Coordinates of C-alpha atoms in Angstrom, one line a residue:
X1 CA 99.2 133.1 80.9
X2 CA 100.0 133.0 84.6
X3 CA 99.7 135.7 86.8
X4 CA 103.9 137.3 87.3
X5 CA 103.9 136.9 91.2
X6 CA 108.0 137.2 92.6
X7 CA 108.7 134.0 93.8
X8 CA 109.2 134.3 97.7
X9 CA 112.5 135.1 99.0
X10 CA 115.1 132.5 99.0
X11 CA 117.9 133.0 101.2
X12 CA 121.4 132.7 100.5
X13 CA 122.1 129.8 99.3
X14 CA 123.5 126.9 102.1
X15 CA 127.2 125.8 101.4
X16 CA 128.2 123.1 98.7
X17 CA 127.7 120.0 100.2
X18 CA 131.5 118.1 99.9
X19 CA 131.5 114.7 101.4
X20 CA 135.5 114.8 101.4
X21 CA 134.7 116.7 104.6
X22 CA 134.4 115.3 107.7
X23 CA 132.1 117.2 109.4
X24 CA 129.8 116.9 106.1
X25 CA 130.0 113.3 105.7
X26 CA 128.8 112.1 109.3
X27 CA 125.8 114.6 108.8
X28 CA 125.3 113.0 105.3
X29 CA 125.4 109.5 106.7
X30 CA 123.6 110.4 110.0
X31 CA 120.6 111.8 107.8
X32 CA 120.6 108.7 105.7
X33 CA 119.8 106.5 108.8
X34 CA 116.7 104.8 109.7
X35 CA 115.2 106.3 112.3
X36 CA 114.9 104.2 115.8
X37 CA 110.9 102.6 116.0
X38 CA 110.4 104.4 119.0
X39 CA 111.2 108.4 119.8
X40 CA 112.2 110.0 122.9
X41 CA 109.1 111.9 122.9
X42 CA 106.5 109.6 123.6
X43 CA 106.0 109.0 127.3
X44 CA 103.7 106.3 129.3
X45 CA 101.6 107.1 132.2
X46 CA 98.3 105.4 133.7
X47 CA 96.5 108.4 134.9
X48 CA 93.6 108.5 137.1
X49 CA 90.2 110.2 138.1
X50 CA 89.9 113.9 136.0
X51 CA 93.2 114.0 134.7
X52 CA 94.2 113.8 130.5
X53 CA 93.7 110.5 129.6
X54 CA 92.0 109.1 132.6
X55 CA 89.0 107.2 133.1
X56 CA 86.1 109.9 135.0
X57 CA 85.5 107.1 137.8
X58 CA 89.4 107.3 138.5
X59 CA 89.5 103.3 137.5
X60 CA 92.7 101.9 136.1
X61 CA 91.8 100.8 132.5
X62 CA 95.4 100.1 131.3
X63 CA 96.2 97.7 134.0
X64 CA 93.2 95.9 132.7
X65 CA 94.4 95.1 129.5
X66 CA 96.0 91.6 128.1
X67 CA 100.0 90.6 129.0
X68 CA 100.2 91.0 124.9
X69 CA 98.8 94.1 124.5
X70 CA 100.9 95.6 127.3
X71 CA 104.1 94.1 126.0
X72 CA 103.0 95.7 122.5
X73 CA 102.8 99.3 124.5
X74 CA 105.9 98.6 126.4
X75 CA 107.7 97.8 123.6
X76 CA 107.2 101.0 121.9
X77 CA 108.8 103.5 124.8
X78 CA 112.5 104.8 124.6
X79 CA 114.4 101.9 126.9
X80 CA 114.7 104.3 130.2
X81 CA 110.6 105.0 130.1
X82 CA 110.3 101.2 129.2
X83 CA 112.4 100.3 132.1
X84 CA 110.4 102.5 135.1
X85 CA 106.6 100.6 134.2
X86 CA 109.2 97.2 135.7
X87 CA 108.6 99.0 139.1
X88 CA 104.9 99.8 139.1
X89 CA 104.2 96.1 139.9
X90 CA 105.1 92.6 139.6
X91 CA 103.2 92.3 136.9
X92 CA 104.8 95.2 135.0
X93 CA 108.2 93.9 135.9
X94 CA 107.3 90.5 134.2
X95 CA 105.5 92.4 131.0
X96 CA 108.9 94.5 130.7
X97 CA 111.3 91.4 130.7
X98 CA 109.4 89.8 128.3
X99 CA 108.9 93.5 125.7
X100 CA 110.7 93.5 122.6
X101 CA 112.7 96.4 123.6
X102 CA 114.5 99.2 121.7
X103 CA 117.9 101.2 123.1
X104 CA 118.8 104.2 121.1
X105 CA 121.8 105.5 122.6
X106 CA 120.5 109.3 121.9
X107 CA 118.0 108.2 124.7
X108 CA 119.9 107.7 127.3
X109 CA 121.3 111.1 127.3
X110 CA 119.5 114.2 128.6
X111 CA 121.3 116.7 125.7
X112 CA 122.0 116.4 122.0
X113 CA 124.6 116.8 120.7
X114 CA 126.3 114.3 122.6
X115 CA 130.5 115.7 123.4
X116 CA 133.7 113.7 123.7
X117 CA 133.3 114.2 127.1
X118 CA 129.7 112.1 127.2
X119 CA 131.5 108.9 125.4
X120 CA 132.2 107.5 129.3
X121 CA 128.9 107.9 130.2
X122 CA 126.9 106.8 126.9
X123 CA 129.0 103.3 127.1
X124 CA 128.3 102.6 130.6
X125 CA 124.3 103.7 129.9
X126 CA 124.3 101.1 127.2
X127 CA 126.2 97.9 128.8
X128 CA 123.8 98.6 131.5
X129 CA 120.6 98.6 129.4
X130 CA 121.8 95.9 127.4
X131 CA 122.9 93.5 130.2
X132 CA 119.4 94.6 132.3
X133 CA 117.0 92.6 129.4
X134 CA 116.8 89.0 128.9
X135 CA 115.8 90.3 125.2
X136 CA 115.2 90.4 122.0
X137 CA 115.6 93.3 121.3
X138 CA 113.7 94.8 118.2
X139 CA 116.5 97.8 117.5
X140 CA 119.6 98.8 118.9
X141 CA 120.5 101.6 117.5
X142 CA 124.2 103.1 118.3
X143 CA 125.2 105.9 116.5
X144 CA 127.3 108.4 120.0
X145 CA 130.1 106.8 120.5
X146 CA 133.9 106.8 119.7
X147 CA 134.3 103.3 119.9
X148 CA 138.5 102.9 119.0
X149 CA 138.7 104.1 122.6
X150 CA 135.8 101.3 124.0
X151 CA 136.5 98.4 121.8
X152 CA 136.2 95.6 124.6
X153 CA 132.7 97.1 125.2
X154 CA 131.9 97.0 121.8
X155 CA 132.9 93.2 121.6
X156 CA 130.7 92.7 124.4
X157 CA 127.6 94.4 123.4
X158 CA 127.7 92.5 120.1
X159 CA 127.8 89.5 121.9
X160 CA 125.2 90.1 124.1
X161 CA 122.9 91.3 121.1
X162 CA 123.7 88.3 119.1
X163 CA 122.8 86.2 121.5
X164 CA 119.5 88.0 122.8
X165 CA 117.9 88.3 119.0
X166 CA 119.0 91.3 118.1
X167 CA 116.4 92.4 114.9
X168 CA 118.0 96.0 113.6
X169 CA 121.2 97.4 114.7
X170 CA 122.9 100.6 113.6
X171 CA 126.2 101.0 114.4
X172 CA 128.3 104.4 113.6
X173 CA 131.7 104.7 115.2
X174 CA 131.5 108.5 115.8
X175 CA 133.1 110.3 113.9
X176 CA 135.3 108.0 112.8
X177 CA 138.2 107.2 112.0
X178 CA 137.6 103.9 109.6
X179 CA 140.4 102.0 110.6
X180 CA 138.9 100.3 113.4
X181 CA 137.9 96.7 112.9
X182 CA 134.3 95.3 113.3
X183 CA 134.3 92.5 115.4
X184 CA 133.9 89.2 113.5
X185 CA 130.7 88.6 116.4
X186 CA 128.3 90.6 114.5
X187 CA 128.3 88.4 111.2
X188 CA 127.4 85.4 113.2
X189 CA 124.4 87.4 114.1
X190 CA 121.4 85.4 112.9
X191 CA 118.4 87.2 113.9
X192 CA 119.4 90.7 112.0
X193 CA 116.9 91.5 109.7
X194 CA 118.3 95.4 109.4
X195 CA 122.0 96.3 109.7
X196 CA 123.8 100.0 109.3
X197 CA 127.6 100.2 109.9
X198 CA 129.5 103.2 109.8
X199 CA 133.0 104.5 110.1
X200 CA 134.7 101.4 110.5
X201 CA 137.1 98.5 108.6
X202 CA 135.7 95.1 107.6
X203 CA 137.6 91.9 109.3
X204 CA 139.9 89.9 106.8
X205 CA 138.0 87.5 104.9
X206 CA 139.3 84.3 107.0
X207 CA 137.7 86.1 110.2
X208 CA 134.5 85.6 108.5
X209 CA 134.3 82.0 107.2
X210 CA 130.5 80.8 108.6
X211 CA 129.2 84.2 108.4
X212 CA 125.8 84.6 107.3
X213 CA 122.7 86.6 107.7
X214 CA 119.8 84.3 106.9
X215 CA 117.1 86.7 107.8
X216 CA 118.7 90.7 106.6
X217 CA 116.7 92.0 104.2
X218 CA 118.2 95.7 104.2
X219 CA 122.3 96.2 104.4
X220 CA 123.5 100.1 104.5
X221 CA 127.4 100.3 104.4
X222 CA 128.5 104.1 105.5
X223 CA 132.0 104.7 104.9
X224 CA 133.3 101.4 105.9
X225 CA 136.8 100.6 104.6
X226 CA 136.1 97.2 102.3
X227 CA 138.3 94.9 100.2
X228 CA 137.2 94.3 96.7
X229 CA 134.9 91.8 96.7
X230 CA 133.9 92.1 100.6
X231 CA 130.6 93.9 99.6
X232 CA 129.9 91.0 97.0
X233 CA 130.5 88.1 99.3
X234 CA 128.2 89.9 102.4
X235 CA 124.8 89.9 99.9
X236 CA 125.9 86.7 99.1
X237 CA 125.8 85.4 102.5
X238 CA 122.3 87.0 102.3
X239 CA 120.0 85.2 100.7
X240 CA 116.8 87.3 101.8
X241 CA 118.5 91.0 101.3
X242 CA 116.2 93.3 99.2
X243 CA 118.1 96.7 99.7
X244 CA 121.5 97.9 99.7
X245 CA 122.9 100.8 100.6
X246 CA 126.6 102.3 100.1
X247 CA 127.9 106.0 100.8
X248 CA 131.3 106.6 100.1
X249 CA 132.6 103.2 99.5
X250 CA 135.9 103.0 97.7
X251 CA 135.9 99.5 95.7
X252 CA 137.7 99.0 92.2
X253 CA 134.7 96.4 91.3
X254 CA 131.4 95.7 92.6
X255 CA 129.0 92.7 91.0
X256 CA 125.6 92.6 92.5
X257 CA 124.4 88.9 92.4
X258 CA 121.1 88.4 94.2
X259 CA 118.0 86.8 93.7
X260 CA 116.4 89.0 96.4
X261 CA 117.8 92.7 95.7
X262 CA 114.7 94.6 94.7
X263 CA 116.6 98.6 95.3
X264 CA 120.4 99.6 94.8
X265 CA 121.9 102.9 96.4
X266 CA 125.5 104.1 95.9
X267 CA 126.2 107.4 97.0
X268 CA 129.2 109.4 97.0
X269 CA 131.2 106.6 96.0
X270 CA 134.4 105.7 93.8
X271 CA 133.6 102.4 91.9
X272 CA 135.4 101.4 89.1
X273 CA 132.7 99.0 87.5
X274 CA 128.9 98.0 89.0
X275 CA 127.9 95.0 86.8
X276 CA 124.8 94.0 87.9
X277 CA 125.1 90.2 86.8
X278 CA 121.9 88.7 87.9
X279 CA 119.0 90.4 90.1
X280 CA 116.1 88.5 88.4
X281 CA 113.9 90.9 91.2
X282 CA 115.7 94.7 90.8
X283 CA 113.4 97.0 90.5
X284 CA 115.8 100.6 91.6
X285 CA 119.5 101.2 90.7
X286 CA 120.5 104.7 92.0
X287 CA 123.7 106.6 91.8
X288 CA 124.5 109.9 93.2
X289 CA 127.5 111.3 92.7
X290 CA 129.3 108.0 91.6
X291 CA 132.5 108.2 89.8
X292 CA 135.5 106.5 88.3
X293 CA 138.7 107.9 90.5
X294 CA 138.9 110.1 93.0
X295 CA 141.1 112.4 91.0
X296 CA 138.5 114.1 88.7
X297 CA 141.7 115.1 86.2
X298 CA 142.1 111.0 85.4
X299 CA 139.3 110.7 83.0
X300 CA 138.3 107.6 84.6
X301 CA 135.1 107.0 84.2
X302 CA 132.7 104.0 86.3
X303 CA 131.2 101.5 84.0
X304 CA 128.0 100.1 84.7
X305 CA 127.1 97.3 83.4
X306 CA 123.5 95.8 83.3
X307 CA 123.2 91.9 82.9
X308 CA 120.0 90.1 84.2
X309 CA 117.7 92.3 85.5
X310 CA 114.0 92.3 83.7
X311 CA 112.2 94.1 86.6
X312 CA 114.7 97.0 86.4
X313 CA 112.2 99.9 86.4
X314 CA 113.8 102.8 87.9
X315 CA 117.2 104.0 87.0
X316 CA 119.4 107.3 87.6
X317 CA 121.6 109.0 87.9
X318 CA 123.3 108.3 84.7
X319 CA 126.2 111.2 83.9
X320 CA 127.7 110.7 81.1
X321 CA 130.5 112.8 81.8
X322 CA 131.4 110.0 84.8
X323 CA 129.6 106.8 83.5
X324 CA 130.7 104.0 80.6
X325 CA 126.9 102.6 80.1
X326 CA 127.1 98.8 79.1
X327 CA 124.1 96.7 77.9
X328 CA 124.5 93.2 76.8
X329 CA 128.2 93.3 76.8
X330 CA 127.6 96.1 74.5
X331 CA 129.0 99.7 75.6
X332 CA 126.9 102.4 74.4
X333 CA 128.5 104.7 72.6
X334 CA 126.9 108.2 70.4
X335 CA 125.2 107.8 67.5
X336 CA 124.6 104.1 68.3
X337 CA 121.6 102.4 66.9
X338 CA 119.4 100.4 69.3
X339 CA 118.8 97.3 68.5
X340 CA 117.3 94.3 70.8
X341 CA 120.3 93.6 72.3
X342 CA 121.1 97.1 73.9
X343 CA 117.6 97.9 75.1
X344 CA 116.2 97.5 78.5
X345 CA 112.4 98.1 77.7
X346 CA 111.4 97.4 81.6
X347 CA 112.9 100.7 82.5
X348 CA 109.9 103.3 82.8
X349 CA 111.6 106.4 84.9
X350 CA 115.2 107.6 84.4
X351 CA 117.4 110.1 85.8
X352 CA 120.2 111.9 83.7
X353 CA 122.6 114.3 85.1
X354 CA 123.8 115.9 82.0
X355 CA 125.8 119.7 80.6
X356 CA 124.0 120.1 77.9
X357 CA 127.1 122.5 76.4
X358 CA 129.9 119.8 76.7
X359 CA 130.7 116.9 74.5
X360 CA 130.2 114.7 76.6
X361 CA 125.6 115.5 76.5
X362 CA 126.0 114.3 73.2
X363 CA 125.4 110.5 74.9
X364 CA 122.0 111.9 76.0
X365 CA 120.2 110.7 73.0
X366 CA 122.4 107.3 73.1
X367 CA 120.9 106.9 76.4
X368 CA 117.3 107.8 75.9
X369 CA 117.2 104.9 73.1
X370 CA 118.8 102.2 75.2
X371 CA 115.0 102.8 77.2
X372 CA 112.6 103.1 74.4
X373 CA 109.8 102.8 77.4
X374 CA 110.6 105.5 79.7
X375 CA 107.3 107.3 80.8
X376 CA 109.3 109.8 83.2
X377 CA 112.3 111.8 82.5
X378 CA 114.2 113.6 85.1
X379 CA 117.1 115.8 84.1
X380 CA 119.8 117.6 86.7
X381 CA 121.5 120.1 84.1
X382 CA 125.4 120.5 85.5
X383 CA 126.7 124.4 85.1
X384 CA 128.8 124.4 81.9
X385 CA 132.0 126.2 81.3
X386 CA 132.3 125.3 77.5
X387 CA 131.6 128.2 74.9
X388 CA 127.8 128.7 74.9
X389 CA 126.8 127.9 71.4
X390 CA 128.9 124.8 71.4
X391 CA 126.3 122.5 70.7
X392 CA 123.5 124.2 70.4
X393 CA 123.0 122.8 66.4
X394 CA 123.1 119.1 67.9
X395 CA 120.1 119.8 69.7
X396 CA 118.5 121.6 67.0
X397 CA 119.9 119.1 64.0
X398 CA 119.1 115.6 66.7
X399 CA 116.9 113.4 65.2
X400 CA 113.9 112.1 67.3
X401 CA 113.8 109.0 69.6
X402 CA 111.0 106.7 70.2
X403 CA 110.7 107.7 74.4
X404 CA 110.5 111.1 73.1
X405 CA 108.3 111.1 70.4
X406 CA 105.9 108.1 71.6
X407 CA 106.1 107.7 75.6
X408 CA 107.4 110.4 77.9
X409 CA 104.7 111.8 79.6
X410 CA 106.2 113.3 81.9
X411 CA 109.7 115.5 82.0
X412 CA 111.3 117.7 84.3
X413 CA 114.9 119.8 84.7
X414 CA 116.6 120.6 87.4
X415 CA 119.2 123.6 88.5
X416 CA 118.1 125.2 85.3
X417 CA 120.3 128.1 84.7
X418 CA 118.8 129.5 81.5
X419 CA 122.2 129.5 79.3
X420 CA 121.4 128.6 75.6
X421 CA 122.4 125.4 75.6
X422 CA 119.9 124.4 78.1
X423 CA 117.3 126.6 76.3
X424 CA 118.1 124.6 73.4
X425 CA 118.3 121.2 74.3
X426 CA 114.6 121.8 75.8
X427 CA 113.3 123.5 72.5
X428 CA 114.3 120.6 70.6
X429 CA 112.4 118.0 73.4
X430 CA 109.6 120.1 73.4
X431 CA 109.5 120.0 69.3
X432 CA 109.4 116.4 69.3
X433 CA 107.4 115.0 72.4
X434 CA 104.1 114.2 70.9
X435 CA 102.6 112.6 74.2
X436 CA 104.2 115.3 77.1
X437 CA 101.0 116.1 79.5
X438 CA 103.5 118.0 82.3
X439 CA 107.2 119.6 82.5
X440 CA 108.7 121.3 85.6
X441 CA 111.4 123.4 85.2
X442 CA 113.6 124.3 88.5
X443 CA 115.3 127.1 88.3
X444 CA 119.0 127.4 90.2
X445 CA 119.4 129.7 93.4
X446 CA 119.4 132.8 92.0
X447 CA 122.4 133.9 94.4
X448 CA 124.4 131.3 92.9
X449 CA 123.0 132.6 88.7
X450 CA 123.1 136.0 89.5
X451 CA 119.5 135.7 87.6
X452 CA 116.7 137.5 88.8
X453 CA 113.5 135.3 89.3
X454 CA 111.7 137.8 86.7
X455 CA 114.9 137.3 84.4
X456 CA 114.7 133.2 84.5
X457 CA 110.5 133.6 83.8
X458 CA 111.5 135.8 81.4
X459 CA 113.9 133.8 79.1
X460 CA 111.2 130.5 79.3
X461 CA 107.9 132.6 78.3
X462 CA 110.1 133.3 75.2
X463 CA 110.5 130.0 74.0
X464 CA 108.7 129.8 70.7
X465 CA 105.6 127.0 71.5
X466 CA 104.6 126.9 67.9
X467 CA 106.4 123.9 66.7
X468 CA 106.2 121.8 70.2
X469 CA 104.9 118.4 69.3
X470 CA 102.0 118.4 72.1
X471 CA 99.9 120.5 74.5
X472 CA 100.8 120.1 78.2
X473 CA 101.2 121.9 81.6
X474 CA 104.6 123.6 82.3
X475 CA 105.4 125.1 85.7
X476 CA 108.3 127.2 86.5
X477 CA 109.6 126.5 90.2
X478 CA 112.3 128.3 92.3
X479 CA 114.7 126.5 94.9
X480 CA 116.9 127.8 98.4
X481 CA 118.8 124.7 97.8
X482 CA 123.0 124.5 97.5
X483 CA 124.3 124.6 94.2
X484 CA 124.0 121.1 92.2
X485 CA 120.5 120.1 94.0
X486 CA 120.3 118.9 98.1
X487 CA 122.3 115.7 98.3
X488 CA 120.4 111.8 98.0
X489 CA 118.9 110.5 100.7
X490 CA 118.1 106.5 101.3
X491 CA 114.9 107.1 102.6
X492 CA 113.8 108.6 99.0
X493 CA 115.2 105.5 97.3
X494 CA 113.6 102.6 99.5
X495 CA 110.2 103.9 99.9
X496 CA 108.4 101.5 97.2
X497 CA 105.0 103.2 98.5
X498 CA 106.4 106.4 96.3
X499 CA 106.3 105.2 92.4
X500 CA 109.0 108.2 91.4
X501 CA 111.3 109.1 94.1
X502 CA 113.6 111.0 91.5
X503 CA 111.0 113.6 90.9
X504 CA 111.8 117.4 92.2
X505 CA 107.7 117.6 92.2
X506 CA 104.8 116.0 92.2
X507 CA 102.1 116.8 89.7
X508 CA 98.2 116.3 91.3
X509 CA 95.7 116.2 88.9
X510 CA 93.0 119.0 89.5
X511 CA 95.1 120.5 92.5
X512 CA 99.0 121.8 91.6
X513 CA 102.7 120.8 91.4
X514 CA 103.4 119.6 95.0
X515 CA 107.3 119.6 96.1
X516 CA 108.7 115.8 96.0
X517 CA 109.2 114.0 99.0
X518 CA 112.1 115.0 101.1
X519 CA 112.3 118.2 98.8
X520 CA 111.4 121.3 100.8
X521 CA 113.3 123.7 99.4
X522 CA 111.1 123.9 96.6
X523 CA 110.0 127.5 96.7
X524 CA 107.3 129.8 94.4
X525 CA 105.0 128.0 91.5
X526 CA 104.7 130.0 88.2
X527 CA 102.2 128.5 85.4
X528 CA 104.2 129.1 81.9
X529 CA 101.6 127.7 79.9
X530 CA 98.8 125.4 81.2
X531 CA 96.9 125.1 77.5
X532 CA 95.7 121.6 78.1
X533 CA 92.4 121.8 80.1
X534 CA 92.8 125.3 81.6
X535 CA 95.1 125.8 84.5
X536 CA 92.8 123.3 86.2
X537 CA 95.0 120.9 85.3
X538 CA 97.7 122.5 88.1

């Protein structure tokens, strides 16, 4: 057993995270960007004689070096440092007009935050920069400016990035509102291979009759008002797009059809269908906080419905409480018996968001057997209003499923509040996982449980381990995040380097649970039970 260390002090918890709020929603969308490829930070400078970074013989060893190689360092300074090596010589001059170049608005101020008052300034800094460079530029990215007010500038930077070979643009119309139109210019851009749009309104279909991007291979769509089937036609008219990312769109129906898509994101989004029809090449569907109708008292739930996609691998998160799961042309339903037409065997790691004490948890099982090969199971239990003992003889009385029993290896639970419901839905898993090595249970901010840290270790080291189906390493973590777990991020879902980018922790054999990317408000590691090896294994 564990030594009973307190878990460090968390803080009160932040404020629930509502993306109804305007002030919420462009920091949501703003974190979800791709950061510009170079940072304001870095600067360039050819020292000589003693000083850092200088040769001792006070010789020039930069100037020395290849056009190529100096166009490669050129290219990676914030524009306004890029521009100044044009006036060390002529030969800088000519190694800057031919530099890839990047213009990140945010550089071209002196502050951050910019004000309403810098909107003037930031759109004559940019038409300058982008009329001062034959091009291409590698990034442009735009994210400071009101641009209802500057709409003849925006027509003309699109054109001058179209035709200069613009590679990756982000553009955010801060803060809004959406009602301003995109011009038609920037999907006759050829050369994008990245494109973010914020906080604007799509042209009318007729605008866009040609429009194509034969190179894009990621698409992120930030609160951008959209006709049905606008969304559809653009990854159609991209036959190279692997990812695709949506935050609070607002469509009725949404088909993904693409023989390139390898990830999915839709975030904070009402959708009344997602039917993936044919993605011979998905590998990630996410969806956070994904629902039916924006008026939670409808009952309207979004169906999903999977078609053609054998590489699908990763999947989440499925709430049954908001989703209508469809396999096949088959909707799943509880109590339904798998059979070979409702099961997606590819899927290895899946995300459920689930309260365990309403009806609505008793579609957890029906879920788990649509994926008979899941090796990873994350859980985000949802605070439950229903009586406590509701269901708590479902879980007991559920039968076993073949993930269960024969392949999770790995489980974990987050914004755990202890009530019995939970306690019992995890009893029964525990009973019947035969081939569990880890579990993680995350315990809710204890301001918002009113649950002491001692309390929550408490209630788990009383679980009764003598009918659980293996022996395997369980920690107990704490969090300082909001209420209902720290909103999804992009960057989490499209980094194909990390194999699980659901997990709240990452478990490293022969050192210890390790918080997940992106998730540092993971606080305090307690060992319940480590009986397989020692607590070596942690």
């Amino acid at each position: 057993m564990a030594r009973r260390a307190p878990f460090p002090n968390r803080g009160p918890p932040p404020p629930a995270f509502d993306v109804r709020d305007t002030e919420h929603l462009v920091s949501y969308v703003s974190s979800c960007l791709p950061d510009p490829p170079v940072s304001n930070t870095a600067r360039f400078s050819a020292r000589r004689g003693g000083a850092p970074g200088g040769a001792p013989d006070g010789a020039d060893r930069i100037s020395g070096l290849s056009d190529g190689l100096l166009r490669d360092i050129v290219s990676r300074l914030p524009f306004k440092d890029a521009a100044r090596t044009a006036v060390l010589a002529t030969r800088w001059r000519r190694v800057w007009l031919q530099a890839p170049l990047a213009v990140a608005d945010a550089h071209l101020l002196d502050h951050w935050p910019p004000t309403p008052a810098d909107a003037p300034a930031i759109t004559a800094a940019v038409s300058a920069a982008l009329a001062a460079h034959p091009g291409p530029f590698r990034c442009a990215h735009l994210v400071s400016t009101r641009m209802d007010a500057h709409q003849p500038q925006l027509r003309r930077w699109l054109r001058l990035l179209a035709a200069k070979g613009v590679q990756e643009l982000v553009l955010i119309n801060r803060p809004g509102p959406r009602q301003v139109p995109l011009p038609d210019t920037l999907f006759r851009s050829a050369t994008l291979t990245c494109l973010y749009i914020g906080f604007w309104k799509l042209p009318d279909a007729a605008q866009l009759q040609g429009a194509s991007f034969p190179n894009l291979r990621e698409l992120g769509i930030c609160s951008v008002a959209v006709k049905d089937g606008d969304i559809d036609s653009l990854v159609a008219r991209s036959p190279l797009l692997e990812i695709l990312n949506i935050i609070q769109g607002n469509v009725k129906v949404l088909r993904l059809v693409g023989r390139s898509l390898r990830c999915v994101q839709i975030c904070a989004s009402v959708v009344e269908s997602i039917a993936v029809v044919n993605a011979p090449c998905l590998e990630r569907l996410v969806l956070w906080d994904v629902r039916g109708s924006h008026d939670p008292a409808s009952g309207l739930r979004t169906r999903i419905k999977i078609g053609t996609a054998p590489k699908l691998n990763l999947l989440g998160y499925l709430d049954p409480a908001h989703h209508l799961l469809e396999i096949g042309g088959t909707t799943i339903t509880a109590g339904i018996e798998p059979r070979a037409s409702i099961i997606l065997t590819s899927v290895k790691r899946l995300s459920l968001t689930a309260c365990f004490g309403a009806n609505d948890a008793m579609m957890v099982p029906a879920f788990l057997k649509c994926f008979p090969n899941v090796e990873t199971l994350h859980i985000m239990s949802v605070k439950c209003d229903e009586p406590a003992g509701k269901l708590i003889k479902f879980w007991q009385e559920a039968s076993p499923i073949v993930s269960v029993k024969m392949r999770i290896k790995m489980m974990t639970i987050s914004e755990f509040r202890g009530e019995q419901h939970e306690l019992a839905f995890v009893q029964s898993f525990f009973e019947n996982a035969r081939v569990l090595k880890y579990a993680a249970i995350t315990a809710a901010n204890t301001r918002v449980t009113g649950i002491s840290d001692n309390q929550m270790f408490s209630i788990l080291q009383k679980m009764d381990d003598s009918r659980w189906g293996s022996k395997f390493g369980l920690a107990v973590l704490g969090t300082n995040g909001p209420e209902g777990g720290k909103p999804w991020l992009f960057q989490r879902g499209a980094d194909f380097s990390d194999d699980d980018p659901f997990a709240p922790v990452k478990i490293i054999e022969g050192v210890g649970p390790a918080p997940g990317i992106g998730e540092n408000e993971m606080v305090g590691v307690r060992l319940v039970r480590c009986v397989r090896g020692g607590s070596s294994t942690y």
